[in-house]
Tab-separated table of C-alpha atoms (C1' of nucleotides) in Angstrom:
chain	number	residue	atom	x	y	z
A	55	MET	CA	-19.355	3.246	49.828
A	56	ASP	CA	-16.446	5.520	48.865
A	57	ARG	CA	-16.606	6.941	45.373
A	58	VAL	CA	-13.934	5.376	43.553
A	59	ARG	CA	-12.798	2.770	41.287
A	60	LEU	CA	-10.518	0.302	39.862
A	61	ILE	CA	-8.193	1.237	37.314
A	62	PHE	CA	-4.806	0.091	36.237
A	63	ASP	CA	-1.975	2.568	36.323
A	64	SER	CA	0.914	1.904	33.906
A	65	SER	CA	1.583	5.595	33.137
A	66	SER	CA	5.367	5.567	33.605
A	67	SER	CA	6.819	5.110	30.610
A	68	ARG	CA	8.690	1.724	31.451
A	69	GLY	CA	6.529	1.205	34.229
A	70	ARG	CA	4.186	-0.576	32.305
A	71	HIS	CA	5.395	-3.822	33.825
A	72	GLU	CA	4.820	-3.465	36.811
A	73	GLN	CA	1.132	-2.722	36.811
A	74	ARG	CA	-0.484	-1.098	39.871
A	75	MET	CA	-3.645	-0.483	40.916
A	76	LEU	CA	-4.957	2.671	41.451
A	77	LEU	CA	-8.080	3.752	43.227
A	78	LEU	CA	-9.528	6.903	41.240
A	79	GLY	CA	-11.316	9.586	43.075
A	80	GLY	CA	-15.002	10.595	41.763
A	81	GLY	CA	-13.757	13.584	40.537
A	82	GLY	CA	-11.279	12.134	38.310
A	83	SER	CA	-8.356	12.788	40.710
A	84	PRO	CA	-5.848	9.741	41.159
A	85	VAL	CA	-5.474	8.389	44.614
A	86	PHE	CA	-3.639	5.545	45.375
A	87	GLY	CA	-4.684	2.472	47.570
A	88	GLY	CA	-4.524	-0.697	47.783
A	89	ALA	CA	-5.760	-3.477	45.003
A	90	ARG	CA	-9.446	-3.265	46.529
A	91	SER	CA	-12.136	-5.675	45.838
A	92	ALA	CA	-10.186	-7.179	42.947
A	93	LEU	CA	-12.359	-10.775	43.843
A	94	ALA	CA	-15.682	-8.971	44.501
A	95	ALA	CA	-15.150	-7.200	41.154
A	96	ALA	CA	-14.547	-10.495	39.519
A	97	GLU	CA	-18.091	-11.487	40.287
A	98	GLY	CA	-19.836	-8.624	38.643
A	99	ALA	CA	-17.302	-9.368	35.480
A	100	ASN	CA	-20.128	-10.823	33.010
A	101	LYS	CA	-22.202	-7.105	32.971
A	102	ARG	CA	-20.878	-5.088	30.478
A	103	ARG	CA	-20.300	-1.851	30.771
A	104	PRO	CA	-17.592	1.397	29.713
A	105	PHE	CA	-14.807	1.211	31.357
A	106	PHE	CA	-14.839	5.005	31.909
A	107	THR	CA	-18.056	6.762	31.724
A	108	SER	CA	-17.982	10.402	31.977
A	109	PRO	CA	-17.004	12.135	35.067
A	110	GLU	CA	-20.381	13.401	35.688
A	111	GLU	CA	-21.660	9.490	34.906
A	112	HIS	CA	-19.424	7.883	37.751
A	113	LEU	CA	-20.534	10.288	40.202
A	114	GLU	CA	-24.276	8.787	39.753
A	115	GLU	CA	-23.015	5.187	39.752
A	116	GLU	CA	-23.227	4.170	43.853
A	117	TYR	CA	-22.604	0.536	42.579
A	118	TYR	CA	-19.881	0.744	40.301
A	119	TYR	CA	-16.613	-0.528	42.236
A	120	ASP	CA	-18.254	-3.515	43.432
A	121	GLU	CA	-19.108	-4.696	39.769
A	122	GLN	CA	-15.447	-4.177	38.289
A	123	LEU	CA	-13.170	-6.778	37.176
A	124	PRO	CA	-9.478	-4.946	37.646
A	125	ASP	CA	-8.256	-6.376	34.668
A	126	LYS	CA	-10.964	-6.012	32.268
A	127	LYS	CA	-10.714	-3.087	29.546
A	128	ARG	CA	-13.365	-0.878	29.273
A	129	ARG	CA	-14.422	1.266	26.240
A	130	LEU	CA	-14.371	4.938	26.497
A	131	SER	CA	-17.450	6.872	26.425
A	132	PRO	CA	-18.619	8.385	23.527
A	133	GLU	CA	-18.077	11.943	24.951
A	134	GLN	CA	-14.286	10.893	26.083
A	135	VAL	CA	-13.959	9.551	22.176
A	136	ARG	CA	-15.405	13.100	20.928
A	137	LEU	CA	-13.034	15.011	22.629
A	138	LEU	CA	-9.935	12.754	21.954
A	139	GLU	CA	-11.002	12.912	18.286
A	140	ARG	CA	-11.276	16.816	18.242
A	141	SER	CA	-7.828	17.068	19.673
A	142	PHE	CA	-6.263	14.237	17.632
A	143	GLU	CA	-7.832	16.294	14.689
A	144	ALA	CA	-6.019	19.425	15.847
A	145	GLU	CA	-2.546	17.408	16.215
A	146	ASN	CA	-2.251	13.975	15.880
A	147	LYS	CA	0.879	13.952	18.579
A	148	LEU	CA	0.912	14.258	22.071
A	149	GLU	CA	2.824	16.722	23.911
A	150	PRO	CA	3.318	16.065	27.241
A	151	GLU	CA	1.290	18.957	28.788
A	152	ARG	CA	-1.344	18.204	26.032
A	153	LYS	CA	-1.680	14.774	27.209
A	154	SER	CA	-2.353	15.649	31.054
A	155	GLU	CA	-4.648	18.390	30.030
A	156	LEU	CA	-6.218	16.048	28.094
A	157	ALA	CA	-6.425	13.360	31.390
A	158	ARG	CA	-7.289	15.794	33.286
A	159	LYS	CA	-10.603	16.793	31.513
A	160	LEU	CA	-11.545	13.333	30.468
A	161	GLY	CA	-10.839	11.724	33.869
A	162	LEU	CA	-8.617	9.402	32.131
A	163	GLN	CA	-4.982	8.314	33.085
A	164	PRO	CA	-2.275	10.283	30.796
A	165	ARG	CA	-1.339	6.729	29.809
A	166	GLN	CA	-4.779	5.806	28.666
A	167	VAL	CA	-4.622	9.054	26.529
A	168	ALA	CA	-1.062	8.400	25.064
A	169	VAL	CA	-2.453	5.073	24.359
A	170	TRP	CA	-5.540	6.088	22.715
A	171	PHE	CA	-3.225	8.341	20.346
A	172	GLN	CA	-0.811	5.576	19.717
A	173	ASN	CA	-3.780	3.449	18.761
A	174	ARG	CA	-5.598	6.347	16.616
A	175	ARG	CA	-2.530	7.211	14.486
A	176	ALA	CA	-2.221	3.221	13.956
A	177	ARG	CA	-5.949	3.338	12.486
A	178	TRP	CA	-5.507	6.682	10.628
A	179	LYS	CA	-2.261	5.019	9.062
A	180	THR	CA	-4.282	1.988	8.196
A	181	LYS	CA	-6.581	4.252	6.338
A	182	GLN	CA	-4.190	6.545	4.606
A	183	LEU	CA	-2.701	3.058	3.331
A	184	GLU	CA	-6.065	1.754	1.926
A	185	HIS	CA	-6.812	5.161	0.553
A	186	ASP	CA	-3.466	5.378	-1.259
A	187	PHE	CA	-3.919	1.763	-2.357
A	188	ASP	CA	-7.060	2.826	-4.114
A	189	ARG	CA	-5.610	5.569	-6.161
A	190	LEU	CA	-2.601	3.675	-7.278
A	191	LYS	CA	-5.220	0.734	-8.501
A	192	SER	CA	-7.198	3.213	-10.551
A	193	SER	CA	-4.232	5.141	-11.927
A	194	TYR	CA	-2.729	1.651	-12.913
A	195	GLY	CA	-5.949	1.064	-14.530
A	196	SER	CA	-5.960	3.851	-16.742
A	197	LEU	CA	-2.440	3.296	-17.463
A	198	LEU	CA	-3.013	0.089	-18.515
A	199	SER	CA	-5.667	0.958	-20.701
A	200	ASP	CA	-3.765	3.598	-22.185
A	201	HIS	CA	-1.058	1.392	-22.862
A	202	ASP	CA	-3.441	-1.314	-24.482
A	203	SER	CA	-4.859	1.452	-26.968
A	204	LEU	CA	-1.138	2.837	-27.652
A	205	LEU	CA	-0.116	-0.951	-28.753
A	206	LYS	CA	-3.288	-1.071	-30.817
A	207	GLU	CA	-2.206	2.342	-32.498
A	208	ASN	CA	1.449	1.001	-32.990
A	209	ASP	CA	0.260	-2.205	-34.843
A	210	ARG	CA	-1.966	-0.424	-37.102
A	211	LEU	CA	0.651	2.018	-37.996
A	212	ARG	CA	3.287	-0.747	-38.661
A	213	SER	CA	0.677	-2.389	-40.677
A	214	GLN	CA	0.518	0.498	-42.816
A	215	VAL	CA	4.092	0.956	-43.349
A	216	ILE	CA	4.334	-2.750	-44.588
A	217	SER	CA	1.502	-2.375	-46.977
A	218	LEU	CA	2.637	1.366	-48.006
A	219	THR	CA	6.377	0.120	-48.378
A	220	GLU	CA	5.045	-3.035	-50.823
A	221	LYS	CA	3.159	-0.590	-52.814
A	222	LEU	CA	6.452	1.495	-53.202
A	223	GLN	CA	8.614	-1.679	-54.085
A	224	SER	CA	6.443	-2.647	-56.631
A	225	ARG	CA	6.214	0.654	-58.164
A	226	THR	CA	10.090	0.792	-57.996
A	227	ALA	CA	10.022	-2.751	-59.986
A	228	ALA	CA	7.737	-1.400	-62.550
A	229	SER	CA	9.738	1.984	-62.959
A	230	ALA	CA	13.081	-0.003	-63.362
A	231	GLY	CA	11.141	-2.346	-65.808
A	232	ALA	CA	10.629	0.026	-68.140
A	233	ALA	CA	13.999	1.733	-67.929
A	234	GLY	CA	15.385	-2.004	-69.523
A	235	ILE	CA	15.617	-5.247	-68.098
A	236	ALA	CA	19.818	-5.435	-68.029
A	237	GLY	CA	19.940	-3.091	-65.179
A	238	THR	CA	21.913	-3.732	-62.213
A	239	LYS	CA	21.160	-3.534	-58.734
A	240	SER	CA	22.122	-0.019	-58.644
A	241	ASP	CA	20.021	0.720	-61.308
A	242	VAL	CA	17.369	-0.202	-59.600
A	243	GLN	CA	18.068	1.602	-56.235
A	244	ALA	CA	18.786	4.662	-58.867
A	245	ALA	CA	15.130	4.068	-60.487
A	246	ALA	CA	13.935	3.855	-56.826
A	247	SER	CA	15.330	7.636	-56.311
A	248	VAL	CA	13.475	8.960	-59.333
A	249	ALA	CA	9.958	7.139	-58.039
A	250	ASP	CA	6.690	8.838	-57.870
A	251	PRO	CA	7.053	11.807	-55.534
A	252	ALA	CA	4.230	11.493	-54.151
A	253	THR	CA	4.704	7.808	-52.969
A	254	LEU	CA	8.450	8.981	-51.927
A	255	ALA	CA	6.570	11.434	-49.816
A	256	VAL	CA	4.209	8.872	-48.092
A	257	GLN	CA	7.598	6.596	-47.490
A	258	THR	CA	9.542	9.649	-45.831
A	259	LYS	CA	6.554	10.042	-43.489
A	260	VAL	CA	6.041	6.733	-42.423
A	261	GLU	CA	10.042	6.116	-41.926
A	262	ASP	CA	10.035	9.331	-40.125
A	263	ARG	CA	7.410	7.938	-37.503
A	264	LEU	CA	9.644	4.729	-37.638
A	265	SER	CA	12.669	5.901	-36.595
A	266	ALA	CA	11.674	8.908	-34.409
A	267	GLY	CA	13.494	8.643	-31.318
A	268	SER	CA	16.094	5.988	-32.595
A	269	GLY	CA	19.901	6.982	-32.855
A	270	GLY	CA	21.047	3.615	-35.004
A	271	SER	CA	19.459	0.978	-37.254
A	272	ALA	CA	20.788	-2.450	-36.862
A	273	VAL	CA	18.827	-5.819	-37.688
A	274	VAL	CA	19.325	-8.387	-34.920
A	275	ASP	CA	18.586	-12.069	-36.037
A	276	GLY	CA	17.475	-14.325	-33.846
A	277	GLU	CA	20.593	-15.992	-33.036
A	278	ALA	CA	22.358	-12.568	-32.437
A	279	ALA	CA	19.387	-11.771	-30.050
A	280	LYS	CA	19.850	-14.767	-28.657
A	281	GLN	CA	23.664	-13.957	-27.698
A	282	LEU	CA	22.729	-10.507	-26.738
A	283	VAL	CA	19.857	-11.563	-24.267
A	284	ASP	CA	22.317	-14.287	-22.889
A	285	SER	CA	25.103	-12.375	-22.714
A	286	SER	CA	23.167	-9.558	-20.754
A	287	GLU	CA	22.222	-10.444	-17.087
A	288	VAL	CA	19.008	-8.331	-17.382
A	289	SER	CA	17.054	-8.835	-21.070
A	290	TYR	CA	15.429	-5.560	-22.337
A	291	PHE	CA	14.185	-7.981	-25.239
A	292	ARG	CA	10.468	-8.020	-24.339
A	293	GLU	CA	9.148	-11.716	-25.161
A	294	GLY	CA	7.414	-11.878	-28.343
A	295	TYR	CA	9.020	-8.896	-29.808
A	296	HIS	CA	12.056	-8.386	-32.404
A	297	CYS	CA	14.309	-5.873	-32.794
A	298	MET	CA	14.476	-4.411	-36.372
A	299	GLY	CA	16.325	-1.287	-37.685
A	300	PRO	CA	14.332	1.383	-39.414
A	301	VAL	CA	13.177	0.626	-42.924
A	302	ASP	CA	15.797	2.504	-44.684
A	303	GLY	CA	14.448	2.894	-48.301
A	304	GLY	CA	13.999	-0.861	-48.761
A	305	GLN	CA	17.394	-1.707	-47.170
A	306	VAL	CA	17.834	-2.883	-43.799
A	307	HIS	CA	21.241	-2.565	-41.933
A	308	SER	CA	23.353	-5.379	-40.940
A	309	GLU	CA	23.635	-6.570	-37.805
A	310	GLU	CA	27.416	-5.370	-37.885
A	311	ASP	CA	26.331	-1.926	-37.697
A	312	ASP	CA	25.265	-1.781	-34.045
A	313	VAL	CA	24.662	-4.874	-32.012
A	314	SER	CA	23.052	-2.717	-29.128
A	315	ASP	CA	19.755	-2.380	-28.893
A	316	GLU	CA	19.867	1.381	-28.961
A	317	GLY	CA	17.783	2.404	-32.103
A	318	CYS	CA	15.806	-0.855	-32.052
A	319	ASN	CA	12.309	-0.584	-33.108
A	320	TYR	CA	10.625	-3.813	-31.470
A	321	TYR	CA	8.196	-5.495	-33.768
A	322	SER	CA	5.360	-8.022	-32.569
A	323	ASP	CA	5.639	-11.597	-33.870
A	324	GLY	CA	3.322	-10.943	-36.432
A	325	ILE	CA	4.518	-7.744	-37.963
A	326	PHE	CA	7.937	-8.614	-37.533
A	327	ALA	CA	7.324	-12.041	-39.682
A	328	ALA	CA	5.638	-10.224	-42.227
A	329	GLU	CA	8.513	-7.538	-42.578
A	330	HIS	CA	11.145	-10.271	-42.700
A	331	ARG	CA	9.030	-12.268	-45.332
A	332	HIS	CA	9.107	-8.634	-47.240
A	333	GLN	CA	12.470	-8.325	-47.095
A	334	GLU	CA	13.594	-11.499	-48.308
A	335	VAL	CA	11.249	-11.188	-51.663
A	336	VAL	CA	13.035	-7.588	-51.711
A	337	ASP	CA	16.415	-9.504	-51.720
A	338	ALA	CA	15.576	-11.810	-54.017
A	339	GLN	CA	13.963	-9.777	-56.378
A	340	LEU	CA	17.408	-7.390	-56.306
A	341	ASP	CA	19.529	-10.473	-56.865
A	342	TRP	CA	17.247	-11.575	-59.731
A	343	TRP	CA	18.182	-7.568	-61.311
A	344	ALA	CA	21.960	-8.562	-60.448
A	345	TRP	CA	22.276	-11.899	-61.847
A	346	SER	CA	20.084	-11.577	-65.003
B	233	DT	C1'	-28.522	-17.767	22.687
B	234	DT	C1'	-24.401	-18.886	20.217
B	235	DG	C1'	-20.806	-18.368	16.955
B	236	DT	C1'	-17.982	-15.791	14.255
B	237	DG	C1'	-15.908	-11.274	12.593
B	238	DT	C1'	-14.744	-6.695	13.490
B	239	DT	C1'	-13.246	-2.972	16.371
B	240	DT	C1'	-11.154	-1.049	20.435
B	241	DT	C1'	-7.934	-0.804	24.731
B	242	DA	C1'	-3.508	-2.029	26.057
B	243	DC	C1'	0.942	-3.613	26.471
B	244	DG	C1'	5.532	-5.814	24.681
B	245	DA	C1'	9.748	-5.352	21.954
B	246	DC	C1'	12.273	-2.369	19.550
B	247	DC	C1'	13.790	1.809	17.626
B	248	DT	C1'	14.753	6.697	17.181
B	249	DC	C1'	16.012	11.543	19.215
B	250	DC	C1'	17.983	14.269	22.726
C	79	DG	C1'	19.302	6.415	29.546
C	80	DG	C1'	14.813	8.333	29.495
C	81	DA	C1'	10.746	9.682	26.802
C	82	DG	C1'	7.973	8.843	23.534
C	83	DG	C1'	7.508	6.785	18.866
C	84	DT	C1'	5.881	2.507	15.894
C	85	DC	C1'	4.786	-1.998	15.238
C	86	DG	C1'	2.612	-6.339	16.368
C	87	DT	C1'	-0.513	-8.851	19.193
C	88	DA	C1'	-3.423	-10.216	23.500
C	89	DA	C1'	-8.110	-9.701	25.024
C	90	DA	C1'	-12.230	-7.303	25.958
C	91	DA	C1'	-16.318	-5.408	23.473
C	92	DC	C1'	-19.254	-4.964	20.055
C	93	DA	C1'	-21.959	-5.860	16.400
C	94	DC	C1'	-24.900	-9.485	13.541
C	95	DA	C1'	-26.164	-13.758	11.371
C	96	DA	C1'	-28.239	-18.166	12.123
DNA sequence: TTGTGTTTTACGACCTCC
DNA sequence: GGAGGTCGTAAAACACAA
């Protein structure tokens, strides 16, 4: 029997539709021939064997062609795959010369080499995507934990600011009381300005931290905030957070100053409520001084 | 042995480049 | 318009648990 085997040739780029069978000579050179023994080949279809063994191997297989099912796929031999992998590592695109050269070396159709490279590139891309996904996932994880610890630190500092501000207010009230009960609101504020320098230093520090990076100082109350949110397509207000201007010597600017959220400090619900209560106490106190 | 999930080979459709 | 690329998919080959 001739040392030939059945393969498919669809090597012409657009001629893939019109598959035609080739008879491949034992040495690997393609020889045109008829669709030889397709039926006979079908009889041996249950036996598993690699489609393209190495040229040396298929020289040894006398019975090979009678067993082939023409439309069966066959895996490439490990040696063929090894060479293809080496070639792919060197360059993952295939120029026509290299394709022909590889095909000749491996005893494959150029079309098979091209298909192998296409599939190999697809596998490489999938691996690359998995790799990128893993990297992004771990990077996201560490960013998230950084973000959480920053939020905690932020809350801690804000609590500290509130507590220090309250202390300052009580000292201010004590100083004003010593100055005389008939003082006015501006007297109280003046008294505050001559408060204990150490206290003022602390106050200045925390105010600096609070207002760092903020250009304006606006309080947006619940209704104003709602209007702002409603009037813009995209809300920049984070749910559960409130915009407050920086604490300004116990004073908080009114919403008329600036209705944009530029310069806002965002406070969580708890901090916002505490600060809001605190501001009410301060205002009531000042009113009491003014009217009494 | 068989059922099932994964990998590999191959192709068609479509796109881009020259 | 041809050549060669990607993408999605079919089907054979293969691995492996039950």
